[in-house]
XYZ file of C-alpha atoms in Angstrom:
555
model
C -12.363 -60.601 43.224
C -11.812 -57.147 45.016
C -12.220 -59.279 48.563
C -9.875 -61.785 47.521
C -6.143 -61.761 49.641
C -3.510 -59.782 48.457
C 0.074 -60.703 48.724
C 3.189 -58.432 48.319
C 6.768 -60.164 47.945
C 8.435 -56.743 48.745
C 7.971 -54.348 51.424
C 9.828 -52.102 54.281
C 7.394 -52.634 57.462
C 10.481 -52.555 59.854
C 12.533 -49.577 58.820
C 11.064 -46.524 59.682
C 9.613 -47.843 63.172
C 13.509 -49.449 63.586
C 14.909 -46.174 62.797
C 12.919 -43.397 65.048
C 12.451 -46.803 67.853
C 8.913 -46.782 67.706
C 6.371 -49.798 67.941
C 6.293 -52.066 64.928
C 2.521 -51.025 64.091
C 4.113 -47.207 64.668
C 1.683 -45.531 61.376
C 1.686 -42.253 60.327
C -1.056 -41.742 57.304
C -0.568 -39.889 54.925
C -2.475 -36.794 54.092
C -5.005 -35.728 51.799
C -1.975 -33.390 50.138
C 0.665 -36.255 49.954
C -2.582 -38.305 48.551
C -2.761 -36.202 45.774
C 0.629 -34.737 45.720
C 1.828 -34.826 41.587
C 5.413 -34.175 41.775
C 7.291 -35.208 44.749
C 7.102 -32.720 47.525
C 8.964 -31.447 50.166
C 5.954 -32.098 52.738
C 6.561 -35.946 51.745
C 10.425 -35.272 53.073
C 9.893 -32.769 56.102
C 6.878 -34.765 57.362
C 6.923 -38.272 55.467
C 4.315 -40.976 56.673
C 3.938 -44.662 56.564
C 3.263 -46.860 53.597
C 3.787 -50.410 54.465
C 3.067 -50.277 58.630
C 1.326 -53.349 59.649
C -1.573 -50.847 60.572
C -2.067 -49.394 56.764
C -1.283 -53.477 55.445
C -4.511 -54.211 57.732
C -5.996 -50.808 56.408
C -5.735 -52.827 53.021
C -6.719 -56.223 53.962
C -3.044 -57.610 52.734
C -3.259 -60.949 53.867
C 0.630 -61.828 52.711
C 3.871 -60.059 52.885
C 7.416 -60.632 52.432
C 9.194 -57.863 54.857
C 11.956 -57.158 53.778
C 15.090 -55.926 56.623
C 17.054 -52.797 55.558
C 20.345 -51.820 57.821
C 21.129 -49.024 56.248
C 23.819 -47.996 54.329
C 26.284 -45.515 55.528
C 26.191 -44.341 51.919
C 22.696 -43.016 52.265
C 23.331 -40.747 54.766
C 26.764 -39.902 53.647
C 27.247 -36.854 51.319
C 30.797 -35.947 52.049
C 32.861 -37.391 48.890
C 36.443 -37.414 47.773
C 36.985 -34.517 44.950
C 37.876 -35.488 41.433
C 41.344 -33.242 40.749
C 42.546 -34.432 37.089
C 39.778 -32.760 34.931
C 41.678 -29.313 34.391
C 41.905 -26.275 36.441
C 38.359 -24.972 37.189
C 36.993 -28.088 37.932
C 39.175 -28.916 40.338
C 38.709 -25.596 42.211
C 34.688 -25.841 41.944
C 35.304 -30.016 43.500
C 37.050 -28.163 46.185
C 34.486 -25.681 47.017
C 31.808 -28.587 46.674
C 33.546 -30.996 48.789
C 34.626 -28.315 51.210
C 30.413 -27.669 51.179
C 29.495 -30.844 51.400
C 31.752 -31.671 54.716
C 29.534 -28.618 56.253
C 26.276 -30.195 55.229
C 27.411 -33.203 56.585
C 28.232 -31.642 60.447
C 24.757 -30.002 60.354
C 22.998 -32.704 59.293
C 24.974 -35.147 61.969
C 23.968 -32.655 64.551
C 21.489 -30.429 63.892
C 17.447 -30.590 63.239
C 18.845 -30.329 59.200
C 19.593 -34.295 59.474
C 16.287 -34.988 60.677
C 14.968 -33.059 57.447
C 17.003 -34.575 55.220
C 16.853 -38.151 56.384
C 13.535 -38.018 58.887
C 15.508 -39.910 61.403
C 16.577 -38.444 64.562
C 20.671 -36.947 64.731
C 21.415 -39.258 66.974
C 20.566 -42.043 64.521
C 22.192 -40.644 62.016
C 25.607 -40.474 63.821
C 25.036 -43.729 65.108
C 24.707 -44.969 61.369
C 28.522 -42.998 60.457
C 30.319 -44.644 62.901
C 33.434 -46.756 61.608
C 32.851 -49.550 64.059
C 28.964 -50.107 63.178
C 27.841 -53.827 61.917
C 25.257 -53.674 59.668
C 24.476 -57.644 61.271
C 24.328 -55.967 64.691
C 21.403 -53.654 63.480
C 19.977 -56.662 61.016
C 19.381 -58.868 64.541
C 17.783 -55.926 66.467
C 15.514 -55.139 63.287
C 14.713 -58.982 63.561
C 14.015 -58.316 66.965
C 11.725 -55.458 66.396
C 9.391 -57.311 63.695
C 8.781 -60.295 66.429
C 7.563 -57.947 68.837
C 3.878 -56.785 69.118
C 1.870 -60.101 67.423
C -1.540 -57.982 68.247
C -2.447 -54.842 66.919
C -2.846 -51.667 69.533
C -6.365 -51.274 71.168
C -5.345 -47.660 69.570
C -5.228 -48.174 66.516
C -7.888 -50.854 66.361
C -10.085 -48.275 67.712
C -9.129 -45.578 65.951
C -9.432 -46.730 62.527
C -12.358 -49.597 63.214
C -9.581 -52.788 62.702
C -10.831 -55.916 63.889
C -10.246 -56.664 67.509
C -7.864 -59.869 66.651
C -6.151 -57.986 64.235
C -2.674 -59.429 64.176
C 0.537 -60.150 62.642
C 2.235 -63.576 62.644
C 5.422 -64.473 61.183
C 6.072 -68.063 59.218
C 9.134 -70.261 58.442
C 7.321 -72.315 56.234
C 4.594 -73.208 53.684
C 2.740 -75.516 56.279
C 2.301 -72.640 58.205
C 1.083 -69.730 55.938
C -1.378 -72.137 55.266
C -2.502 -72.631 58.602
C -3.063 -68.636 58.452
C -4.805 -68.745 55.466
C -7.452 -71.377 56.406
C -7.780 -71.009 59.961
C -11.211 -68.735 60.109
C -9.895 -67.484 63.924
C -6.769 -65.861 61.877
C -9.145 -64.029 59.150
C -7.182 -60.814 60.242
C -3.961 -61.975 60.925
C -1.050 -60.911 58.358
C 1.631 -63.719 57.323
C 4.648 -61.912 57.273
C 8.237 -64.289 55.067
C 11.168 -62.510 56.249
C 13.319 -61.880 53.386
C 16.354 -58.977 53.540
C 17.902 -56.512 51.011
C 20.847 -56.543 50.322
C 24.403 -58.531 51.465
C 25.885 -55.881 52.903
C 24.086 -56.795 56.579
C 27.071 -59.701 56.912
C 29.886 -57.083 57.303
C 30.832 -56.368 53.856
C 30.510 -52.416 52.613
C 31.355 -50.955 56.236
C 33.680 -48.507 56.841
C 35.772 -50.636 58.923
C 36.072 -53.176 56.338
C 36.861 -50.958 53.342
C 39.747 -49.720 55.245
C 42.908 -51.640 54.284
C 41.562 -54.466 51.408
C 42.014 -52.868 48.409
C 39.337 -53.684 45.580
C 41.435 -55.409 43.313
C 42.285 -58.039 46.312
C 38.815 -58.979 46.877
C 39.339 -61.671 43.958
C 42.622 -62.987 45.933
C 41.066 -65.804 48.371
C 44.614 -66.145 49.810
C 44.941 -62.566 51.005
C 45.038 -62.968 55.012
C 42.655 -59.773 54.755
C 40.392 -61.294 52.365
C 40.382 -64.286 54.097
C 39.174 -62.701 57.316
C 36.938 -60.604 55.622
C 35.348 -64.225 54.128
C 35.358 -65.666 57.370
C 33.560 -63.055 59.049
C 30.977 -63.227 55.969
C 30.313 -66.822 55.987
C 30.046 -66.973 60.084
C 27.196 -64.379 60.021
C 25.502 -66.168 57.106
C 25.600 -69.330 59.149
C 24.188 -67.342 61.964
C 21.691 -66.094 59.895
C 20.501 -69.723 59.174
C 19.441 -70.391 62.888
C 16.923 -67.826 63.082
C 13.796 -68.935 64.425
C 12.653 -67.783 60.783
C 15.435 -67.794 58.380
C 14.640 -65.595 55.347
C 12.989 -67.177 52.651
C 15.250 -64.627 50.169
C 17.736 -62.055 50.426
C 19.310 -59.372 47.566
C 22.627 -59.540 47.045
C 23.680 -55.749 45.967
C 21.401 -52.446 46.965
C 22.928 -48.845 46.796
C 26.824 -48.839 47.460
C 29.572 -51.038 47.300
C 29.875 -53.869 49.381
C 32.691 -55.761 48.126
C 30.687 -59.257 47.037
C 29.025 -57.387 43.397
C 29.017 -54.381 41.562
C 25.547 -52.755 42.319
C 23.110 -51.066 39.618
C 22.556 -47.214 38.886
C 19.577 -46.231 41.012
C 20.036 -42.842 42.459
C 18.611 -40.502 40.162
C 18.446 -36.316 39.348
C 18.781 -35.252 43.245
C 19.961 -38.816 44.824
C 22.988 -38.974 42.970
C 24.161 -34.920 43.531
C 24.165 -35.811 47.388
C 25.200 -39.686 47.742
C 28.204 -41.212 45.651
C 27.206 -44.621 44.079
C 30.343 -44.851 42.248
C 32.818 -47.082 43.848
C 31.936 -50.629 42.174
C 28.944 -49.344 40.411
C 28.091 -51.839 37.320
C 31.209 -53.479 38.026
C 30.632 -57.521 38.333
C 30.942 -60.038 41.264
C 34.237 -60.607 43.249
C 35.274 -64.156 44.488
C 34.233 -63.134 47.825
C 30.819 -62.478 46.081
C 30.359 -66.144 44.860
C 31.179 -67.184 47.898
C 28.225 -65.729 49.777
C 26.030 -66.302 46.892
C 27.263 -70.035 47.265
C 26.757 -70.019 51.169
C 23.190 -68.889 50.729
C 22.288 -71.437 48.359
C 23.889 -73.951 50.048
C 22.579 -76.309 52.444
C 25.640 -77.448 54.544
C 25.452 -74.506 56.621
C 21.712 -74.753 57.216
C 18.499 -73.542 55.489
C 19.033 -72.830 51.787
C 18.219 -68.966 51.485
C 17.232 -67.841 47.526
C 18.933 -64.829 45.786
C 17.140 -62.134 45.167
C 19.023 -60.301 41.755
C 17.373 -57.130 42.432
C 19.955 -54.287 42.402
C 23.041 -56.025 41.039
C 24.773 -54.606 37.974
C 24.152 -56.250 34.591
C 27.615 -58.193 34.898
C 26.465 -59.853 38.009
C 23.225 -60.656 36.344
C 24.875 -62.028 33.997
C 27.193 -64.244 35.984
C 24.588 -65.278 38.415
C 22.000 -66.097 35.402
C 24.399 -67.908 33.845
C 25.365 -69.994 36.868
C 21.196 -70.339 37.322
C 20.874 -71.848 33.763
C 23.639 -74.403 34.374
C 22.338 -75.281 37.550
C 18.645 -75.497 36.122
C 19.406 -77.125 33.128
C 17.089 -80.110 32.438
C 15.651 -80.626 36.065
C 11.959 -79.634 36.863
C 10.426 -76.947 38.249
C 10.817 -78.244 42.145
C 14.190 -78.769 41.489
C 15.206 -75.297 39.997
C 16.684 -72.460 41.840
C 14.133 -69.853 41.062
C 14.942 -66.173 40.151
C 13.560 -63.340 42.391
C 13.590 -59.945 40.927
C 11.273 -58.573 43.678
C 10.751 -55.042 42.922
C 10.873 -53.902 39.393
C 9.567 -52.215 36.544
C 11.102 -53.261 33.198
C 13.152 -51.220 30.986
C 11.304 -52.607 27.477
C 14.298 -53.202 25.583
C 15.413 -56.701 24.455
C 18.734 -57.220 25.828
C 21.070 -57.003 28.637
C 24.067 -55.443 26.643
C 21.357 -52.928 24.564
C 20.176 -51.538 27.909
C 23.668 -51.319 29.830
C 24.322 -47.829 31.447
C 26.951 -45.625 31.272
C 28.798 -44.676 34.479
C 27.783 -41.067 34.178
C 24.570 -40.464 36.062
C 24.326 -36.978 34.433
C 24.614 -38.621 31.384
C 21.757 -41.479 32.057
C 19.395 -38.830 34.002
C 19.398 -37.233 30.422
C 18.343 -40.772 28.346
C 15.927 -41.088 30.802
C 14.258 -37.556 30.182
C 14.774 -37.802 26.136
C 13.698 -41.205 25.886
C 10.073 -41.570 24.391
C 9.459 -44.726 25.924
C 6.772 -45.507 28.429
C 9.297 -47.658 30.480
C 11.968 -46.266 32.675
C 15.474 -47.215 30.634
C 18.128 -47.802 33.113
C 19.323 -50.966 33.254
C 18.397 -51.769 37.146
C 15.462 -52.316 35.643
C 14.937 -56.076 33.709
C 15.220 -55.783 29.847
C 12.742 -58.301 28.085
C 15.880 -61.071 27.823
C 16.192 -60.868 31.672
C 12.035 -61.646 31.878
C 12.840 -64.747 29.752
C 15.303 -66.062 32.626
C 12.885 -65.516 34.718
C 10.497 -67.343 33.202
C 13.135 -70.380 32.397
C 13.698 -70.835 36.509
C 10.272 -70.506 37.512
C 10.703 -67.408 39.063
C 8.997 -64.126 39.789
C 9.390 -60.471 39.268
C 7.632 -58.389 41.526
C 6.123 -55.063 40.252
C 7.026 -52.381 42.078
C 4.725 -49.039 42.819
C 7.515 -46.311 42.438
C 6.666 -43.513 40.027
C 9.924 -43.078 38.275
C 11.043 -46.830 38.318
C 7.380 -48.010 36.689
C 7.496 -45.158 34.304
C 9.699 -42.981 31.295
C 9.309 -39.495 31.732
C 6.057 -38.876 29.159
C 4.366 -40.961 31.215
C 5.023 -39.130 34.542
C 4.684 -35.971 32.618
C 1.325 -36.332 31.593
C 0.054 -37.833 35.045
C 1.836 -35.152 37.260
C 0.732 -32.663 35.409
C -3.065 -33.628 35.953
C -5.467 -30.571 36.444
C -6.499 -30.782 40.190
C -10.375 -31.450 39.920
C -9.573 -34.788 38.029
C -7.682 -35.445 41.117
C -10.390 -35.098 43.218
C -12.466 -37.685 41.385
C -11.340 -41.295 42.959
C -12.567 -43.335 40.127
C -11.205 -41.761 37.006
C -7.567 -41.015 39.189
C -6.944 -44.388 39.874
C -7.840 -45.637 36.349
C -4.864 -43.115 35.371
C -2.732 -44.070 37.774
C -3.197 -47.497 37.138
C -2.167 -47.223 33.581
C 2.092 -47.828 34.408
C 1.400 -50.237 36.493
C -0.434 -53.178 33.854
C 1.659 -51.682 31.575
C 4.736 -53.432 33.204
C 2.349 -56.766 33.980
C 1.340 -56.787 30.557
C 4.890 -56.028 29.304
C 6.151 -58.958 31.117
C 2.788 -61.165 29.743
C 3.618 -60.243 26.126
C 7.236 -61.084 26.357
C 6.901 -64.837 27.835
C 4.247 -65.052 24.939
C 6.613 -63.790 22.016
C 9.166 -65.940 23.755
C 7.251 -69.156 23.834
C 5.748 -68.560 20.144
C 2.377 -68.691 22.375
C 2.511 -72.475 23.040
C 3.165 -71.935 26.559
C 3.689 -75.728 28.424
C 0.099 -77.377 29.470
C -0.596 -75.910 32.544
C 1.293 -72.825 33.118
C 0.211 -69.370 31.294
C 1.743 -66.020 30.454
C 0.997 -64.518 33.863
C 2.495 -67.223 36.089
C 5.717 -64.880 36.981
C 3.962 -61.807 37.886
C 3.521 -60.749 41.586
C 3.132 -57.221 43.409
C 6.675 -56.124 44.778
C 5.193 -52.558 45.823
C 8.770 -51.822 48.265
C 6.398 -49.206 50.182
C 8.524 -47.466 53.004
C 11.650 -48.109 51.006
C 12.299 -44.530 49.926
C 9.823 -44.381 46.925
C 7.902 -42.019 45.370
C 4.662 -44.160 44.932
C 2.867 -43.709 42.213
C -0.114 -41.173 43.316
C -3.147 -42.957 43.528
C -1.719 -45.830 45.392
C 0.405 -44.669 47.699
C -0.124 -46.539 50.589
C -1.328 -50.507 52.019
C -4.617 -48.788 52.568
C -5.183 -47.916 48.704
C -4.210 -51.576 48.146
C -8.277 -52.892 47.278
C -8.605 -49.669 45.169
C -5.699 -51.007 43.343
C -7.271 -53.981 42.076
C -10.309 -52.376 41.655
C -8.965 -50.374 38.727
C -6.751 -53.008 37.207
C -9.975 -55.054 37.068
C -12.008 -51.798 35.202
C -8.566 -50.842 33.587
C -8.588 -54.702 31.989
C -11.922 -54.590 30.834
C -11.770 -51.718 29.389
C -8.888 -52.261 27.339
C -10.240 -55.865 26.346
C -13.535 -54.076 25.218
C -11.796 -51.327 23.107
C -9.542 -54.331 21.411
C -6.461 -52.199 22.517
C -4.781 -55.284 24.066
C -4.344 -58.488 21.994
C -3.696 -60.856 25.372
C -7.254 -59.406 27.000
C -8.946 -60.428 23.346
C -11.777 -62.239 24.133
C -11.083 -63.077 27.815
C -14.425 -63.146 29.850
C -14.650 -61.246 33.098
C -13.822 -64.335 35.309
C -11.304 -64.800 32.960
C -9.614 -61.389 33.921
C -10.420 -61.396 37.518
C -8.922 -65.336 37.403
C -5.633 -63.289 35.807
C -5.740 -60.305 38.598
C -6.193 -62.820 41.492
C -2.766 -64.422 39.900
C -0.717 -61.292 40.349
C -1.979 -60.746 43.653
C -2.124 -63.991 45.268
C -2.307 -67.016 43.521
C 1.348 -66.728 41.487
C 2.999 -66.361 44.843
C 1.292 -69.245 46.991
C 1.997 -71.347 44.252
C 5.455 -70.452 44.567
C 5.720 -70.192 47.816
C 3.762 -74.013 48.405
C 7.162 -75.467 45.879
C 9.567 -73.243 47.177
C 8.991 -72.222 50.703
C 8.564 -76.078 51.931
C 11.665 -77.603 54.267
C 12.020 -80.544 52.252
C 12.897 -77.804 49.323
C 14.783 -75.651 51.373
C 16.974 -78.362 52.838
C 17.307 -80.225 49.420
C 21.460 -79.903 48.385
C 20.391 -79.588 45.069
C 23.821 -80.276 44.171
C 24.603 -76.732 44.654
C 28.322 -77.142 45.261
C 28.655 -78.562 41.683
C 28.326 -74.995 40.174
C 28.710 -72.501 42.382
């Protein structure tokens, strides 16, 4: 089971070599102090290494991975923000001595070695990122670019950490092909890499130079000559997008900021949210010009159908876009659904969307998050057990992701942050801690589609069919200790398969009751490859992908 392939729906391979312009196997280990680091440390920001480098996914013998391209944000390295003057006296003086702070921090950081300290990327990067006339879809081609260069790994690094010598990575635009990787013996150590992106901001919308002069409220006025360019540009990219040698099989819709289509989730927490401004559109819904990208991804009449990934997007686009899903989906089978991605999650363990919803105040929501006594992470970017049922209705997936906070409530990274050191030391016992958050989300997920179906689940499916690994390594994480980069991937499913048996021995889990050890290694080998090539075999086929599906009729 341990030798088995591994497959990861979620992952940043592309940004940090894209970002310093390094080679796409650029890796940077980590070391033995970031491997056993406990709280996040400033050694993982002043000298941060590689999680999900093609080197450390060979490392790991990850057979399958979706990489997903980031342009990012001019949000995330923008901490300059407008001060808030209508709160009384005092607080508008301490907003101006913040902002007038902030717009120092800022010029340092744009030009001096603080930028590379806060961000790790270079000054000149950084600047290059602020400037009003930057296109996210510029950078999203030359990050395209990057990941089809170097198919063979580096005689260096084959050499220097005993790779095989045909160690490779290979792109594929289609089921037919991943398969040819998987069964061709000559590509044993190749890596099939789907291209998927995050986030809708890479076709123009979000950037400075298209904030400037559209005011919100017109972005749901299609006759608006503004809005109408604004549209036009969008859906032109999007159609360029579609006649890429390999078109992405997904793509999110919201991340971080604003970018005019959605209103994004809360996900900036304690520190993130003192220095970068989420605010503007933040759990606000879709616009018009929203639905009209979601509906030019979908569609086929502009080229290769692209899926939606809802990862990120406020509960009011969830709900809109789940909504349009279920109407779409409604009596059709399986091959014929539009299937919801959620690709890298925790869940928030609380039965519905509305009972989960966030306030706007971050303050406010970092302190539910500390109070709360659950052993999920409460904020509502995360799905609530309603949200796993959708999934589970469109024959989707959620991908687990491997970030500390996001798996986690605050007990639960109390207690395993706060382990004494010599524990740490021993391998064994530190992953079966570690491991803990992690089934507790795949088993959270498990027990809800069983409660859900009354546990007469349709002949051949079962409760673990929607479960994949969605780790999002490299994408600014704090991974969860034990597991904290592609190399620790085999140790990984080593403990979930002790972890498992353990818990089915003590009786402490109801859905492990009586399962045999094939039966839980069968279960394991689901979450970490077989739920996502059976996906990927209905899904990721042409004849799917260029299937109208009648898409028009409700988007």
């Amino acid at each position: 089971m341990v030798n088995d392939p591994f497959c990861d729906i979620h992952c940043h391979s592309t940004v940090i070599p894209f970002n310093k312009k390094k080679s796409i196997w650029y890796s940077r280990p980590p070391t033995k102090r970031q491997e056993r680091k406990g709280r996040f440390l400033w050694d993982n920001i002043g000298r941060p290494y590689t999680q999900s480098d093609f080197v450390s996914l060979a490392r790991g013998a990850l057979k399958v991975v979706s990489v997903s391209l980031y342009p990012i944000e001019w949000g995330l390295m923008t901490i300059v923000r407008k001060p808030i003057l209508n709160q009384g006296f005092f607080k508008a003086i301490w907003e101006i001595i913040s902002c007038t702070f902030r717009v120092i921090i800022q010029f340092l950081a744009m030009y001096t070695f603080l930028g590379r300290i806060l961000t790790t990327y270079p000054t000149k990067r950084i600047r290059q990122i602020l400037k009003r006339d930057r296109e996210y879809f510029d950078d999203l081609v030359a990050e395209y670019a990057l990941l089809k260069t170097e198919p063979d790994c580096p005689v260096k690094y084959v050499n220097k950490y005993g790779l095989p010598a045909d160690t490779r990575k290979e792109i594929v635009s289609n089921y037919t092909e991943l398969r040819s990787v998987l069964d061709d013996p000559g590509k044993k150590h190749t890596i099939a890499v789907i291209g998927s992106i995050e986030g809708s901001h890479v076709f123009g919308g979000g950037q400075k130079n298209s904030l400037e002069g559209l005011p919100d409220s017109e972005l749901n006025n299609l006759s608006n000559p503004k809005t109408q360019a604004l549209v036009a540009k969008i859906s032109q990219n999007i159609a360029k997008l579609k006649t890429w040698d390999h078109v992405p099989l997904f793509m999110g819709l919201c991340h971080h900021f604003w970018n005019q289509l959605a209103g994004h989730a809360m996900s900036q927490a304690d520190g993130g949210h003192v220095l970068f401004d989420q605010r503007r559109g933040m759990n606000t819904g879709i616009t018009e010009v929203g639905k009209t990208v979601v509906k030019n991804l979908l569609s086929t009449s502009n080229g290769r159908r692209i899926l939606v990934d809802a990862k990120h997007m406020s509960i009011d686009t969830r709900k809109w876009f789940y909504g349009k899903i279920e109407q779409h989906n409604a009596g059709k089978p399986d091959e014929k659904k539009v299937p919801v991605i959620v690709s890298h999650a925790g869940l928030n363990g609380i039965g519905a969307f509305d009972a989960s919803r966030n306030s706007d105040d971050h303050d406010q929501e970092d302190t539910r998050y500390r109070l709360s006594d659950s052993v999920f992470n409460v904020w509502d970017i995360n799905p609530s057990n309603e949200e796993i049922t959708k999934v589970y209705d469109s024959n989707g997936l959620i991908g687990i992701i491997l970030d500390q906070r996001i798996l986690g409530g605050q007990m639960v990274n109390d207690f395993l942050n706060d382990l004494p050191p010599k524990l740490r030391k021993e391998a064994p016992l530190f992953h079966d801690m570690w491991v803990k958050p992690f089934l507790s989300n795949i088993l959270h997920v498990a027990r809800t589609v069983d409660n859900y179906t009354h546990g007469s689940i349709p002949a051949g499916k079962t409760i673990w069919d929607n479960i994949v690994s969605g780790c999002d390594y490299d994408g600014r994480i704090n991974p969860i200790d034990s597991f904290c980069s592609g190399v620790d991937i085999p140790a990984l499913k080593t403990a979930l398969d002790s972890r498992m048996k353990k818990m089915r021995d003590e009786g402490t889990e109801p859905l492990l009751s009586g399962k045999t050890d094939a039966e839980i290694s069968d279960i394991i080998h689901k979450i970490t490859f077989g739920n996502l090539e059976r996906f990927l075999g209905m899904y990721f086929t042409d004849s799917y992908l260029a299937d109208p599906l009648y898409i028009d009729v409700v988007f």
